[in-house]
């Protein structure tokens, strides 16, 4: 009987020999992790046994590379994976930890209800707290802040984080809020922006998190960027990134010239409505952008070469300038979710 598939999807994996990072199709089984060069491959490129393994998250061994976690096997072999965004990393980490625990206890993997309740300070779920902080209606408001001739976009102050925790009765006092905020920072749910907050996070201050209106922070997948004295062209270019992130993840994209398919990380923003795509293995700058205002997006049942394909999960975006983009989701459900999200943004975003 084959092991049960618990989770699968694209992750970026660090090579064991050449140390390069490449996107892989990763499958979490009850007893191990298989990774494939392509989703359509029949045989895995490698397999990581989970029995006796340990998991480290967040793994901060690679500087600016975010959303990384590490699996160390009983033979002391380290395997590094990078997710596209924070919630995706946390989902993988939760399932892998549970799979390891089930192996140790001789139990079968089974999902339980994901209903969460946060009771502070006795117990805390940092992941659930982070989602509450990000909520558009009752969460912490992201702003454009200025300091030392720099402009910080999609950001907020340390004092505002503590204010939010206290006002929502999630902590009893500001000192307790500092403790929780420091935990959010160390787990990667908050990121420092600016020299003051970065110095504190690096251990120069007594507390890694600052209850200070001059200390700036941001959510790691918010679209944060800092700009100095910019030219008019820079301002126009960066306008694309000011929109709120609606959806993100990895898809296959067909190239316009060579017509080959490659895994790309996509970030969908509204107001303005843009779909940016990146090399998932690294690089902060996008490889390209699709302006979605007035576009048409539909599922297609055959690939661009006209060959019939029932399980490709393809969809097409046709921009207002009549540029065609062909994308491939991993599942029919994922394809439907992307189409609906893009359709909504194309109607409402400028």
JSON list of N, CA and C in Angstrom, two decimals, residues 11-13 20-23 65 82 250 263-265 278-283:
[
{"chain": "A", "resi": 11, "resn": "UNK", "atom": "N", "xyz": [8.10, 24.11, -4.23]},
{"chain": "A", "resi": 11, "resn": "UNK", "atom": "CA", "xyz": [9.00, 24.76, -3.29]},
{"chain": "A", "resi": 11, "resn": "UNK", "atom": "C", "xyz": [10.35, 24.92, -3.98]},
{"chain": "A", "resi": 12, "resn": "UNK", "atom": "N", "xyz": [11.14, 25.85, -3.51]},
{"chain": "A", "resi": 12, "resn": "UNK", "atom": "CA", "xyz": [12.50, 26.00, -4.03]},
{"chain": "A", "resi": 12, "resn": "UNK", "atom": "C", "xyz": [13.44, 25.24, -3.10]},
{"chain": "A", "resi": 13, "resn": "UNK", "atom": "N", "xyz": [14.27, 24.37, -3.67]},
{"chain": "A", "resi": 13, "resn": "UNK", "atom": "CA", "xyz": [15.16, 23.53, -2.87]},
{"chain": "A", "resi": 13, "resn": "UNK", "atom": "C", "xyz": [16.62, 23.85, -3.15]},
{"chain": "A", "resi": 20, "resn": "UNK", "atom": "N", "xyz": [23.01, 25.36, -5.59]},
{"chain": "A", "resi": 20, "resn": "UNK", "atom": "CA", "xyz": [22.11, 26.27, -6.29]},
{"chain": "A", "resi": 20, "resn": "UNK", "atom": "C", "xyz": [20.69, 26.01, -5.84]},
{"chain": "A", "resi": 21, "resn": "UNK", "atom": "N", "xyz": [19.84, 27.04, -5.93]},
{"chain": "A", "resi": 21, "resn": "UNK", "atom": "CA", "xyz": [18.44, 26.91, -5.54]},
{"chain": "A", "resi": 21, "resn": "UNK", "atom": "C", "xyz": [17.59, 26.75, -6.78]},
{"chain": "A", "resi": 22, "resn": "UNK", "atom": "N", "xyz": [16.74, 25.71, -6.79]},
{"chain": "A", "resi": 22, "resn": "UNK", "atom": "CA", "xyz": [15.90, 25.45, -7.96]},
{"chain": "A", "resi": 22, "resn": "UNK", "atom": "C", "xyz": [14.49, 25.06, -7.52]},
{"chain": "A", "resi": 23, "resn": "UNK", "atom": "N", "xyz": [13.47, 25.48, -8.27]},
{"chain": "A", "resi": 23, "resn": "UNK", "atom": "CA", "xyz": [12.10, 25.06, -7.94]},
{"chain": "A", "resi": 23, "resn": "UNK", "atom": "C", "xyz": [11.91, 23.57, -8.19]},
{"chain": "A", "resi": 65, "resn": "UNK", "atom": "N", "xyz": [17.30, 35.56, 2.02]},
{"chain": "A", "resi": 65, "resn": "UNK", "atom": "CA", "xyz": [16.38, 34.53, 1.51]},
{"chain": "A", "resi": 65, "resn": "UNK", "atom": "C", "xyz": [15.35, 34.20, 2.59]},
{"chain": "A", "resi": 82, "resn": "UNK", "atom": "N", "xyz": [12.52, 26.53, 0.40]},
{"chain": "A", "resi": 82, "resn": "UNK", "atom": "CA", "xyz": [12.01, 27.90, 0.50]},
{"chain": "A", "resi": 82, "resn": "UNK", "atom": "C", "xyz": [10.61, 27.97, -0.08]},
{"chain": "A", "resi": 250, "resn": "UNK", "atom": "N", "xyz": [3.18, 29.82, -6.75]},
{"chain": "A", "resi": 250, "resn": "UNK", "atom": "CA", "xyz": [3.94, 29.39, -7.93]},
{"chain": "A", "resi": 250, "resn": "UNK", "atom": "C", "xyz": [3.01, 28.79, -8.99]},
{"chain": "A", "resi": 263, "resn": "UNK", "atom": "N", "xyz": [8.76, 27.39, -13.95]},
{"chain": "A", "resi": 263, "resn": "UNK", "atom": "CA", "xyz": [8.07, 27.73, -12.71]},
{"chain": "A", "resi": 263, "resn": "UNK", "atom": "C", "xyz": [8.38, 29.19, -12.35]},
{"chain": "A", "resi": 264, "resn": "UNK", "atom": "N", "xyz": [7.36, 29.95, -12.06]},
{"chain": "A", "resi": 264, "resn": "UNK", "atom": "CA", "xyz": [7.53, 31.34, -11.66]},
{"chain": "A", "resi": 264, "resn": "UNK", "atom": "C", "xyz": [6.68, 31.60, -10.41]},
{"chain": "A", "resi": 265, "resn": "UNK", "atom": "N", "xyz": [7.17, 32.48, -9.57]},
{"chain": "A", "resi": 265, "resn": "UNK", "atom": "CA", "xyz": [6.39, 32.94, -8.42]},
{"chain": "A", "resi": 265, "resn": "UNK", "atom": "C", "xyz": [5.57, 34.15, -8.86]},
{"chain": "A", "resi": 278, "resn": "UNK", "atom": "N", "xyz": [8.21, 36.36, -10.76]},
{"chain": "A", "resi": 278, "resn": "UNK", "atom": "CA", "xyz": [9.59, 36.37, -10.28]},
{"chain": "A", "resi": 278, "resn": "UNK", "atom": "C", "xyz": [10.23, 35.00, -10.49]},
{"chain": "A", "resi": 279, "resn": "UNK", "atom": "N", "xyz": [11.56, 34.99, -10.47]},
{"chain": "A", "resi": 279, "resn": "UNK", "atom": "CA", "xyz": [12.29, 33.73, -10.40]},
{"chain": "A", "resi": 279, "resn": "UNK", "atom": "C", "xyz": [12.14, 33.22, -8.97]},
{"chain": "A", "resi": 280, "resn": "UNK", "atom": "N", "xyz": [11.50, 32.08, -8.74]},
{"chain": "A", "resi": 280, "resn": "UNK", "atom": "CA", "xyz": [11.28, 31.62, -7.36]},
{"chain": "A", "resi": 280, "resn": "UNK", "atom": "C", "xyz": [12.56, 31.27, -6.63]},
{"chain": "A", "resi": 281, "resn": "UNK", "atom": "N", "xyz": [13.66, 31.05, -7.37]},
{"chain": "A", "resi": 281, "resn": "UNK", "atom": "CA", "xyz": [14.92, 30.66, -6.73]},
{"chain": "A", "resi": 281, "resn": "UNK", "atom": "C", "xyz": [15.69, 31.86, -6.19]},
{"chain": "A", "resi": 282, "resn": "UNK", "atom": "N", "xyz": [15.22, 33.07, -6.47]},
{"chain": "A", "resi": 282, "resn": "UNK", "atom": "CA", "xyz": [15.91, 34.24, -5.93]},
{"chain": "A", "resi": 282, "resn": "UNK", "atom": "C", "xyz": [15.72, 35.47, -6.78]},
{"chain": "A", "resi": 283, "resn": "UNK", "atom": "N", "xyz": [16.06, 36.61, -6.21]},
{"chain": "A", "resi": 283, "resn": "UNK", "atom": "CA", "xyz": [15.93, 37.88, -6.91]},
{"chain": "A", "resi": 283, "resn": "UNK", "atom": "C", "xyz": [14.73, 38.66, -6.44]}
]
